[in-house]
CSV table of C-alpha atoms in Angstrom, one decimal:
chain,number,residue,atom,x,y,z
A,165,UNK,CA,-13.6,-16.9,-1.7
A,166,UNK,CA,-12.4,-17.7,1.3
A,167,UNK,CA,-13.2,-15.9,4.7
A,168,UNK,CA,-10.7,-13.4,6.2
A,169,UNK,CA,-8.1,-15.6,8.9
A,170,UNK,CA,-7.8,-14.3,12.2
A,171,UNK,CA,-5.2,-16.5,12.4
A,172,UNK,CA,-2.8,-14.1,10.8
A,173,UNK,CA,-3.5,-11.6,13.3
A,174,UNK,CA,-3.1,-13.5,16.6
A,175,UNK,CA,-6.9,-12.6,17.5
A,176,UNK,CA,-10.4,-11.4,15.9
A,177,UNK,CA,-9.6,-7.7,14.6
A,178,UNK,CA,-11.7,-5.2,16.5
A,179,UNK,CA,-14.0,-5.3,13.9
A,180,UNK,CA,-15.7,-7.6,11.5
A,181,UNK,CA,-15.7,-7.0,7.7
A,182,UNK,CA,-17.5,-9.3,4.9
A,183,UNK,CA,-15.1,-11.3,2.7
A,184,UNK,CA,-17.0,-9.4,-0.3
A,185,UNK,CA,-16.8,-5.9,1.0
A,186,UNK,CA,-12.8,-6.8,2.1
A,187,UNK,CA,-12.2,-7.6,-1.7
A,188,UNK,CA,-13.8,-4.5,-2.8
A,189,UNK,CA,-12.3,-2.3,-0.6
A,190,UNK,CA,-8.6,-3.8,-1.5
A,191,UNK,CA,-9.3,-3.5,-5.2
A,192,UNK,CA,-10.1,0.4,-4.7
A,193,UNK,CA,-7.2,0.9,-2.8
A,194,UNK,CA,-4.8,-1.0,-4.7
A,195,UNK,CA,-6.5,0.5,-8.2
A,196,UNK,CA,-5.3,3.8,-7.1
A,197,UNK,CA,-1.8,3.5,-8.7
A,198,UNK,CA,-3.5,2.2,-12.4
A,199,UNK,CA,-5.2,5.2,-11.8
A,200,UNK,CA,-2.7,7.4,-11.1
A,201,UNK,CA,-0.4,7.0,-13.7
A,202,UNK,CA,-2.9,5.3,-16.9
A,203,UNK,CA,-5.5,7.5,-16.9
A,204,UNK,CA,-3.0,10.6,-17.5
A,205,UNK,CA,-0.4,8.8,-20.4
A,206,UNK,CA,-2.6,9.2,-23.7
A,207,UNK,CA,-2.4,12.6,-22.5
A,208,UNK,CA,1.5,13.2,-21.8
A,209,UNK,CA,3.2,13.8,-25.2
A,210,UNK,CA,0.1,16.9,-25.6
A,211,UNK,CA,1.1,17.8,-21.9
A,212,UNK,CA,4.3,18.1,-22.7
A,213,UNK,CA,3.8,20.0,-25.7
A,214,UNK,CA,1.4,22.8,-23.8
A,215,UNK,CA,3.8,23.1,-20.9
A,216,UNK,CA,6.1,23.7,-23.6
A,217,UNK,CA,8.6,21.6,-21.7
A,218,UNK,CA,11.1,19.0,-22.4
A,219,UNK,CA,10.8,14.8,-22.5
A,220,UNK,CA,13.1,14.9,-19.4
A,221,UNK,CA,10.9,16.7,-17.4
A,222,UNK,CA,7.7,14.8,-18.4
A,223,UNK,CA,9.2,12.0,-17.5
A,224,UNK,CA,9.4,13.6,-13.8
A,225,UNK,CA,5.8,13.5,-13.6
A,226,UNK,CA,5.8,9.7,-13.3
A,227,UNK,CA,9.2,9.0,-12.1
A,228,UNK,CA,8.9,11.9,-9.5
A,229,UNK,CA,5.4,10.5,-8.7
A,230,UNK,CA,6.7,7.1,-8.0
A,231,UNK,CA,10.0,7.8,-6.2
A,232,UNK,CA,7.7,10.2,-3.9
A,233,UNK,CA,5.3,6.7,-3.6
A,234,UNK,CA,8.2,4.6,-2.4
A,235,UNK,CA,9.6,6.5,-0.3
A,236,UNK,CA,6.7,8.0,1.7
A,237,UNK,CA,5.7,4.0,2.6
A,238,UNK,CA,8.9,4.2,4.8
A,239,UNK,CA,7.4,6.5,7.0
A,240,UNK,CA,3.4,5.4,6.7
A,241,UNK,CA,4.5,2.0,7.5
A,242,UNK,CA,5.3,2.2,10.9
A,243,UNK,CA,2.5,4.8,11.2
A,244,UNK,CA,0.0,2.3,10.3
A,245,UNK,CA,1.3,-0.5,12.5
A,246,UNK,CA,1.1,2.1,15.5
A,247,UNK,CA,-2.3,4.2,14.9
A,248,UNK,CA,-3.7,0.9,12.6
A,249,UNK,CA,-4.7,1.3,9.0
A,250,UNK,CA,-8.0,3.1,8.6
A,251,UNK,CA,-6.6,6.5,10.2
A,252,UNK,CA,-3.6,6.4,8.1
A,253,UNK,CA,-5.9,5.1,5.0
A,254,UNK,CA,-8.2,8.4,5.5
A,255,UNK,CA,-5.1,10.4,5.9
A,256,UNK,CA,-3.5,9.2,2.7
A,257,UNK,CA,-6.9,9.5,0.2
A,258,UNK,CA,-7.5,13.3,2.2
A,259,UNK,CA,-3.9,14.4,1.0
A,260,UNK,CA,-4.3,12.6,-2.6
A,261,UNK,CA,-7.6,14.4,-3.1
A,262,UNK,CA,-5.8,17.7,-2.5
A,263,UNK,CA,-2.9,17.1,-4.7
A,264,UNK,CA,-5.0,15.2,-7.5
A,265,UNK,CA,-7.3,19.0,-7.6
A,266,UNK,CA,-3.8,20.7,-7.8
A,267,UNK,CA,-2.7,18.8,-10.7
A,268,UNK,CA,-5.6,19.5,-12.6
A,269,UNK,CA,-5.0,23.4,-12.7
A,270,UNK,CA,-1.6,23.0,-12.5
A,271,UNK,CA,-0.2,26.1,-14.9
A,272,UNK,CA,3.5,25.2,-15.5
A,273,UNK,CA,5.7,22.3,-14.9
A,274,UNK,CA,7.0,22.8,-12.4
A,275,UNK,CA,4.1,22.9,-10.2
A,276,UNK,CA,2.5,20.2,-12.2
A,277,UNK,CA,6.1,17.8,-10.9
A,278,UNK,CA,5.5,19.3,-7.7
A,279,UNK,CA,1.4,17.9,-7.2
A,280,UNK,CA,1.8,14.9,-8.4
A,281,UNK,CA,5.2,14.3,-6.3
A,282,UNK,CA,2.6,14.9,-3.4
A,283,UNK,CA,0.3,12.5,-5.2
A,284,UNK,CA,2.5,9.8,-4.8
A,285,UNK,CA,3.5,10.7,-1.1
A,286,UNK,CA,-0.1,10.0,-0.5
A,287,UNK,CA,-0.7,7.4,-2.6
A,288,UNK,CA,2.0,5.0,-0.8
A,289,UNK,CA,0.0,5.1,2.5
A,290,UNK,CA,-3.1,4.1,0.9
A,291,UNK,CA,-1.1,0.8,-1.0
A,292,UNK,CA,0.7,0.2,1.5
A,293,UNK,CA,-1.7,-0.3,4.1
A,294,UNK,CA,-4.0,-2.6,1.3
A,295,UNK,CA,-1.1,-4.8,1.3
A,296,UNK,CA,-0.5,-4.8,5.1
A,297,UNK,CA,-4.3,-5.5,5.6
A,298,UNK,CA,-4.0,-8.1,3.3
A,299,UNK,CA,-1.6,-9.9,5.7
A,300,UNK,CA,-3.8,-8.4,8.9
A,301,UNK,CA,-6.6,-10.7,7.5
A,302,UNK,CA,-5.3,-13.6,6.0
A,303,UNK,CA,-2.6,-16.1,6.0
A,304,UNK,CA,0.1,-15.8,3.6
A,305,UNK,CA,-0.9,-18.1,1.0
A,306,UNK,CA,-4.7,-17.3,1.4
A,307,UNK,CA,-3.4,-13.7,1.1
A,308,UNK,CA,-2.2,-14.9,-2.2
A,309,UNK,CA,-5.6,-15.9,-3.5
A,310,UNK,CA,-7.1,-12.7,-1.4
A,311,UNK,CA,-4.6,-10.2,-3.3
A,312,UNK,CA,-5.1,-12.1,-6.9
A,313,UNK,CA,-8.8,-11.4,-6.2
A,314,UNK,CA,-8.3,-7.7,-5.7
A,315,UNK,CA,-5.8,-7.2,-8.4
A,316,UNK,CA,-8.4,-8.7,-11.0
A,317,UNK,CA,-10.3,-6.0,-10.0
A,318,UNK,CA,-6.8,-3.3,-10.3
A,319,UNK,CA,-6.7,-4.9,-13.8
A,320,UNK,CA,-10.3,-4.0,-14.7
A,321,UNK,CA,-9.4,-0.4,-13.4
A,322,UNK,CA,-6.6,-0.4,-15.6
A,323,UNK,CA,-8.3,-1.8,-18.5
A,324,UNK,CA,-11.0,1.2,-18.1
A,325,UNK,CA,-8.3,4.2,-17.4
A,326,UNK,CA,-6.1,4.0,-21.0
A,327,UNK,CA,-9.3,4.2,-22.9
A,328,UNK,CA,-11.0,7.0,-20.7
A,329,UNK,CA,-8.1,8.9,-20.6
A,330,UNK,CA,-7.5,9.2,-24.3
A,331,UNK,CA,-10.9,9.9,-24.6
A,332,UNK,CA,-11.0,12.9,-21.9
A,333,UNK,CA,-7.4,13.9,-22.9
A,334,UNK,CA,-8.7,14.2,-26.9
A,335,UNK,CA,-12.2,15.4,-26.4
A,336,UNK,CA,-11.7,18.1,-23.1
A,337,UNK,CA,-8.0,18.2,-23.0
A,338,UNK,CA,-4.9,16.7,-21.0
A,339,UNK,CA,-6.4,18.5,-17.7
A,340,UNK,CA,-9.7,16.7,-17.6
A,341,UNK,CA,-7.7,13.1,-17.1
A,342,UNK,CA,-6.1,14.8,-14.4
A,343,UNK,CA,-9.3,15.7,-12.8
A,344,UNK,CA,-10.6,12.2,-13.0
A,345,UNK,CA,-8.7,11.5,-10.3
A,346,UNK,CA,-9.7,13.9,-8.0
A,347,UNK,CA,-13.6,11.7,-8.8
A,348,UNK,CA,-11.7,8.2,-8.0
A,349,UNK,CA,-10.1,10.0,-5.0
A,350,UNK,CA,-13.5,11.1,-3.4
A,351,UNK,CA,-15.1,7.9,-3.9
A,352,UNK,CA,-12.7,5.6,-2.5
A,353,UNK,CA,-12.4,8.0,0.4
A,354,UNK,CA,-16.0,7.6,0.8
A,355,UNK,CA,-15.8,4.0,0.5
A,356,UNK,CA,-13.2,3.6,3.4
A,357,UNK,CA,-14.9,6.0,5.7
A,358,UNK,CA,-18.5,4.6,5.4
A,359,UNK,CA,-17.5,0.5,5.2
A,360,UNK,CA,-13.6,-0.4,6.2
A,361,UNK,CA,-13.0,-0.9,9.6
A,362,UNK,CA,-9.9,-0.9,11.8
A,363,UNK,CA,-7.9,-4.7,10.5
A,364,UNK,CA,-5.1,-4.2,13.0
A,365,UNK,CA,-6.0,-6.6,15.8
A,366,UNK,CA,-3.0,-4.6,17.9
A,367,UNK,CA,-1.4,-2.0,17.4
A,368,UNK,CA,2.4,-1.9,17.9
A,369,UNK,CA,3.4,1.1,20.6
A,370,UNK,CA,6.7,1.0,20.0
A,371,UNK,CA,6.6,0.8,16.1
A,372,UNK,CA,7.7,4.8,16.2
A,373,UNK,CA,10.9,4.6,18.7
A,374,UNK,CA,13.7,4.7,16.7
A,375,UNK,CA,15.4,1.9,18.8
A,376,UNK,CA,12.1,-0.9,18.0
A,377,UNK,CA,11.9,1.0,14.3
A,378,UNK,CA,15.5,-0.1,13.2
A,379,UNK,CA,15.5,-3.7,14.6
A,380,UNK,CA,12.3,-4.0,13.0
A,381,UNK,CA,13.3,-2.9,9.7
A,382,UNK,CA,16.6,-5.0,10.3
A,383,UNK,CA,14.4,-8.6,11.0
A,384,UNK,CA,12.7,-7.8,7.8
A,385,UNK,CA,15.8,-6.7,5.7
A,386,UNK,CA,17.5,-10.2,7.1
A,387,UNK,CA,14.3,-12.7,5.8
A,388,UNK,CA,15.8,-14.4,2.7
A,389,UNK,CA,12.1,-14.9,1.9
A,390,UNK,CA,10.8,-11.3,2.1
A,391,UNK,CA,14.1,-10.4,-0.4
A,392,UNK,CA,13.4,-13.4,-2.6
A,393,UNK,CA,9.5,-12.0,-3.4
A,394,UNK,CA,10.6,-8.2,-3.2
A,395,UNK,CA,12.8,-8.4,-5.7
A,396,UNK,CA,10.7,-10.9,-7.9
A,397,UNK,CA,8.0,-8.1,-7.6
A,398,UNK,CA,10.6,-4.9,-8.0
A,399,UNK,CA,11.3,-6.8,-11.6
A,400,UNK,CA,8.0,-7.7,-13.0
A,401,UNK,CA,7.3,-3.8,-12.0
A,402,UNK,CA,10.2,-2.8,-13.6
A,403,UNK,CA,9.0,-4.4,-16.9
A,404,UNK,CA,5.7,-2.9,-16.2
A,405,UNK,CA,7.5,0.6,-15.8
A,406,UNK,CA,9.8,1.0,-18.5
A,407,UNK,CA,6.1,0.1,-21.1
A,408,UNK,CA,4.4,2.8,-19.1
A,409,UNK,CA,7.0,5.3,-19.2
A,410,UNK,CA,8.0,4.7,-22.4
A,411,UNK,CA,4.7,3.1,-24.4
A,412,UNK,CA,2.7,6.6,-25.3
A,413,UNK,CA,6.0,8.2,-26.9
A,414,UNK,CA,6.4,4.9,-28.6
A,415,UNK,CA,3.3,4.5,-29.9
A,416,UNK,CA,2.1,7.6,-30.4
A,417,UNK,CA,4.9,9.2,-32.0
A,418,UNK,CA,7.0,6.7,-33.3
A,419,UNK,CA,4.5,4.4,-34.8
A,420,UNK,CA,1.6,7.1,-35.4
A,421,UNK,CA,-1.2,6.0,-33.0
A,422,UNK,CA,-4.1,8.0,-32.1
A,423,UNK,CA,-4.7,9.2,-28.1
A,424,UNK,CA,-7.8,6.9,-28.6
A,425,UNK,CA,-6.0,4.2,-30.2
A,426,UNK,CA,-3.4,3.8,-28.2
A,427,UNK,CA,-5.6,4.2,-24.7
A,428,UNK,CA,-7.4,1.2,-26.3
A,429,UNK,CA,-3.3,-0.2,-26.8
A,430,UNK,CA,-3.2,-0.1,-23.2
A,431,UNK,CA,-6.2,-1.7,-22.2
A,432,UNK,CA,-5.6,-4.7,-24.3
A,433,UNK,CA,-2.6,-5.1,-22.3
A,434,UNK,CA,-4.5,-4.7,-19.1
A,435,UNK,CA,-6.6,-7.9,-20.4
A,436,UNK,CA,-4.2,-9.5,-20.8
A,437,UNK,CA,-2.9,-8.8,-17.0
A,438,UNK,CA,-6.3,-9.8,-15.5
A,439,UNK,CA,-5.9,-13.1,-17.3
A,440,UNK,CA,-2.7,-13.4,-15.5
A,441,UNK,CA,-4.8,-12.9,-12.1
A,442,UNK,CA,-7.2,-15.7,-13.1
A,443,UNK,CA,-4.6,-17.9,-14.1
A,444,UNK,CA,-3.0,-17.0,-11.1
A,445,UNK,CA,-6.0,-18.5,-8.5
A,446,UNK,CA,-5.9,-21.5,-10.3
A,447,UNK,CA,-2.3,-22.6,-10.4
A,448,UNK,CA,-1.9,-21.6,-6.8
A,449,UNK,CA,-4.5,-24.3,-6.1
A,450,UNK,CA,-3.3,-27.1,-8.1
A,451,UNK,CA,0.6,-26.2,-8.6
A,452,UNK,CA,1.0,-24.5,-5.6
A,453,UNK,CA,3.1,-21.1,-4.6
A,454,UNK,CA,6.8,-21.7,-5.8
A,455,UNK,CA,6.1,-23.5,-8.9
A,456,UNK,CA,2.8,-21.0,-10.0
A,457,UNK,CA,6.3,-18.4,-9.7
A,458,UNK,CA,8.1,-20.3,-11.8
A,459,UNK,CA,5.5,-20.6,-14.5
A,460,UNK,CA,4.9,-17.1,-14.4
A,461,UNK,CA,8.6,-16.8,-15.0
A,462,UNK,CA,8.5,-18.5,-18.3
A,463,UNK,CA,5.8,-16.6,-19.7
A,464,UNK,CA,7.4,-13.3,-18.5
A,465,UNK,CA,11.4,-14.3,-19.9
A,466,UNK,CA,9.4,-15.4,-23.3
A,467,UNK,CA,7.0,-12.5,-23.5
A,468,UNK,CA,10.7,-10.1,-23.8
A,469,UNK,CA,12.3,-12.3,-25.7
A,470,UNK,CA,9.8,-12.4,-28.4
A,471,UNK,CA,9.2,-8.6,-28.5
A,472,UNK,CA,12.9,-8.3,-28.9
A,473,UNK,CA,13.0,-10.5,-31.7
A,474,UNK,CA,10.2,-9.1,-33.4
A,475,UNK,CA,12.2,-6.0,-33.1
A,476,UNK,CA,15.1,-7.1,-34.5
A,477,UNK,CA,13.5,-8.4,-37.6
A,478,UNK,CA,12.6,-5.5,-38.5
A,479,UNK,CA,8.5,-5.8,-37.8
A,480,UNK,CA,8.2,-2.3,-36.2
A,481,UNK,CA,4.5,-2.6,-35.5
A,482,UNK,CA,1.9,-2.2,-32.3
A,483,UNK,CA,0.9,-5.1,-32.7
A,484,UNK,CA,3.8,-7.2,-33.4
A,485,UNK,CA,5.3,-5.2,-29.9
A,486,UNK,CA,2.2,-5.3,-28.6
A,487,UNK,CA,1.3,-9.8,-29.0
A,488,UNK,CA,4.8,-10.8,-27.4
A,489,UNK,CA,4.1,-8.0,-24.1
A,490,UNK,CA,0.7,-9.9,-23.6
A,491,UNK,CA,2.9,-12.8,-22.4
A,492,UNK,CA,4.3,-10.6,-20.5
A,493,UNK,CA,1.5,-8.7,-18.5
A,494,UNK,CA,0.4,-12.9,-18.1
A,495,UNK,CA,2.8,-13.4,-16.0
A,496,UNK,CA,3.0,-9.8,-13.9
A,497,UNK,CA,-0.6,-10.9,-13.2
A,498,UNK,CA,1.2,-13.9,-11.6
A,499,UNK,CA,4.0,-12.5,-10.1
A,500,UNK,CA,2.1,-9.5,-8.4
A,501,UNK,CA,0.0,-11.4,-5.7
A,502,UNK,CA,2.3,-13.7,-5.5
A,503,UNK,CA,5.2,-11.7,-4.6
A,504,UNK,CA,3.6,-9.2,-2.0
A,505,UNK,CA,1.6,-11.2,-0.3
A,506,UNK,CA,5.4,-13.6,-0.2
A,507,UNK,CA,7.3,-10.2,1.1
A,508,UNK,CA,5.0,-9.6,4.0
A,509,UNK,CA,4.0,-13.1,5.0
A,510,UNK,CA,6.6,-13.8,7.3
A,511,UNK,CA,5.9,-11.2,9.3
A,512,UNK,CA,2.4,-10.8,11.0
A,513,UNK,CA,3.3,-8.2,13.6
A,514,UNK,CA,5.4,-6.0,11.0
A,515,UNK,CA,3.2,-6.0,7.9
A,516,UNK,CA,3.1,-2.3,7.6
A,517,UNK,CA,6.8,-2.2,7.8
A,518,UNK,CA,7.4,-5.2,5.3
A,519,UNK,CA,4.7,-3.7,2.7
A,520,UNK,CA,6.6,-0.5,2.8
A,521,UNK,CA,10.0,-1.7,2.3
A,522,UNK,CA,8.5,-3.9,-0.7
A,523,UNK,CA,6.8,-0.9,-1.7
A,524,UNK,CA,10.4,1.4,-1.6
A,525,UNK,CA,12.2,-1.1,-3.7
A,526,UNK,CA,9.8,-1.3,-6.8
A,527,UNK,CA,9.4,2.4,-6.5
A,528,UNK,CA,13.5,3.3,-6.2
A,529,UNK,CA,14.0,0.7,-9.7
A,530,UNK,CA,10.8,2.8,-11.6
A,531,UNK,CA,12.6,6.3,-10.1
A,532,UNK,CA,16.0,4.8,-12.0
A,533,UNK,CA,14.0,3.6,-15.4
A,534,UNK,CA,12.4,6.6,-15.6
A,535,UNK,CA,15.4,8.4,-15.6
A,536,UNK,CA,17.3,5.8,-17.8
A,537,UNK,CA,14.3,6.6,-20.4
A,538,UNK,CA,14.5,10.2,-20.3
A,539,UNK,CA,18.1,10.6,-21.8
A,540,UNK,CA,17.5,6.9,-24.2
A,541,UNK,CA,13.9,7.6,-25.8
A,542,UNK,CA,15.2,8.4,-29.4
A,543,UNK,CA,12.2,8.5,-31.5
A,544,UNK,CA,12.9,4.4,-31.9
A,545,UNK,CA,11.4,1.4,-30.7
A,546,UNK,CA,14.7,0.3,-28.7
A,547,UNK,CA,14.5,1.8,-25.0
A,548,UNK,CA,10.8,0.0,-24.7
A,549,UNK,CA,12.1,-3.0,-26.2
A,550,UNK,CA,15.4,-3.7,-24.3
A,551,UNK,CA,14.0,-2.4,-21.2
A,552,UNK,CA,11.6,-4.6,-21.3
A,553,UNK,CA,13.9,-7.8,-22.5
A,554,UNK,CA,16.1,-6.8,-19.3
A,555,UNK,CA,13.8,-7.0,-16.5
A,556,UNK,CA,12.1,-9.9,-18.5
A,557,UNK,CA,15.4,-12.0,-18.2
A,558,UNK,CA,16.0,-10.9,-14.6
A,559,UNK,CA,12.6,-11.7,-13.3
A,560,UNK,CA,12.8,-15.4,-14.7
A,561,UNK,CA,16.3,-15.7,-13.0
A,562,UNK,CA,14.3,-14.4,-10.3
A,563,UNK,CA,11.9,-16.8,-10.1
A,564,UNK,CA,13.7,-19.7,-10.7
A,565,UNK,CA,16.5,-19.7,-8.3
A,566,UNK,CA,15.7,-17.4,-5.3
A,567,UNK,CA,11.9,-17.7,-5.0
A,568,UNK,CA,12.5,-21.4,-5.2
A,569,UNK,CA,15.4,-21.6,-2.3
A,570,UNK,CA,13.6,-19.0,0.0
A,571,UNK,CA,10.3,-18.7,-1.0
A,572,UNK,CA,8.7,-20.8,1.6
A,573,UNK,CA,8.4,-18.2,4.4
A,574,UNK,CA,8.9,-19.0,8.5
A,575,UNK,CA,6.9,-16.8,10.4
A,576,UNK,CA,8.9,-13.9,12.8
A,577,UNK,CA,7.5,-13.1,15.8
């Protein structure tokens, strides 16, 4: 592993941090969305069913959660690239803690929309500010390896949360995944109190005029190479989404898994993403950024096209959905580091702003799938399958054209 830059600040940051303990600390904080929404989807067609509410409005409590997570990054951006990350970090995983203890005892709904709404508020200043400090520490294609590094450790989050939450949701009911949270909350907020300090080497005191705030969004919104990676990353998300929105009501009711069985569904696919993050560290170091993108955006366009094949032969089984989606999750363990350490490496002095714009894009396309899925999901296979063989085909188009044209970023002042 290589040691944090200080070339990517412009000076040492104020503080020193171990290459292990950064890794660590960016895992936790980026392993907070897995969290968020994995640990509570074994549980959300028995939610639904003791809430006594409709699909539509279980669907809110993700796509309501993530809409909430993009758009709050809007605002925690420039926060963080004024006050510096750890005060906005502390801030974020306070708040989270609070809402995660009001889902959990949640007694309608309504209110249940409502908490985790204010989970995802929160949760976009603690991602955003892992990806920022991502570019605060290293340079952009070190940041690549850096964030493939912490991501293996999102995907052995991930891998851990399906199973754990059909467990709690079976054995203690759909409230005790909930409350799971609330113990990932407190410990990553210990974690960043007691070991992460400030990464911002200098703070920006005109990151919260209005005047400095819009020509800073503008020099980002103008990079062809922070739109070629943020919409290579809002696609291999959108992929992701649709299986998450749609997978328990797929699996569970239409094909007639268990909780259990299909939390264990979900963690197979997680394996299948940390292979991707593996794969990834190696074919940036012999391949290179642009092609590794291009690689992963094979495996991704023939990951959908084989589970919509299989689908249309007829072979309306987990596991023949399940074998061409591994192919997919590969390559979203590609495209992920890849693409956000891409969207904010050109710009070293507006990280905060660039993560959160990244950030608002992926969560606006997973606000619009989730609503997409609440008036498609049929009691059929279909809404998973060509949602997925959409964003399958536009990541790939993604990768190959754009990424390859822009994706070699010039640093902004």
């Amino acid at each position: 592993m290589s040691a944090p830059s200080t070339a990517a600040a412009g000076a040492a940051p104020p503080a020193s941090i171990n290459p292990g303990m950064a890794i660590l600390v960016l895992a936790m904080l980026l392993s907070i969305q897995p969290v968020t929404t994995d640990l509570y989807l074994p549980a959300l067609p028995a939610l639904t069913r003791s809430l006594g509410a409709q699909m539509a409005a279980a669907q809110l409590t993700l796509s309501g959660l993530l809409l909430a997570f993009g758009c709050s990054q809007m605002v925690w951006g420039p926060l963080s690239d004024r006050f510096g990350r750890r005060p906005i970090l502390l801030a974020g995983l306070g708040i989270y803690t609070v809402a995660s203890l009001g889902s959990a005892f949640a007694p309608t709904m309504t209110l249940l929309i409502v908490w985790r709404i204010a989970q995802g508020a929160a949760m976009g200043a603690v991602v955003m500010c892992a990806r920022a400090i991502v570019r605060d520490l290293y340079t952009p294609l070190d940041g690549a390896r850096a964030m493939s590094k912490a991501l293996t450790g999102l995907g052995i989050v991930a891998c851990i949360c399906a199973p754990l939450g059909g467990v709690l949701s079976e054995w203690l009911g759909w409230r005790a995944a909930l409350m799971a949270l609330t113990v990932y909350a407190v410990a990553t907020l210990a974690l960043v109190a007691l070991r992460l300090p400030e990464t911002l080497a200098h703070r920006n005191p005109k990151a919260l005029q209005p005047r400095a705030l819009v020509g800073t969004w503008m020099q980002v919104l103008r990079s062809p190479t922070f739109w070629a990676f943020s919409l290579q990353t809002t696609a291999t998300y959108g992929g992701l989404f649709t299986f998450l929105a749609a997978s328990s009501f797929v699996f569970i009711d239409v094909l007639g898994l268990t909780r259990t069985q299909f939390g264990w569904t979900m963690a197979s696919a997680c394996v299948a993403y940390l292979a991707g993050t593996f794969l990834c560290r190696r074919l940036l170091v012999r391949q290179g950024l642009l092609r590794t993108v291009a690689i992963a955006g094979a495996l991704s366009v023939s990951g959908g096209t084989l589970m919509a094949a299989v689908a249309f032969m007829g072979w309306h089984q987990p596991w023949a959905l399940l074998l061409p989606f591994y192919l997919f999750m590969l390559g979203h363990g590609i495209h992920q580091p890849c693409g956000q350490s891409g969207a904010v490496g050109p710009f070293p002095k507006a990280a905060g702003v660039a993560s959160a714009l990244n950030g608002f894009m992926m969560m606006l396309a997973a606000f619009g799938i989730g609503g997409w899925l609440g008036m498609r999901l049929d009691g059929t296979v279909w809404p998973l399958v060509n949602g997925i063989w959409f964003w399958s085909v536009v990541l790939a188009l993604i990768s190959w054209t754009l990424v390859q044209k822009f994706g070699a970023p010039r640093e902004h002042a």
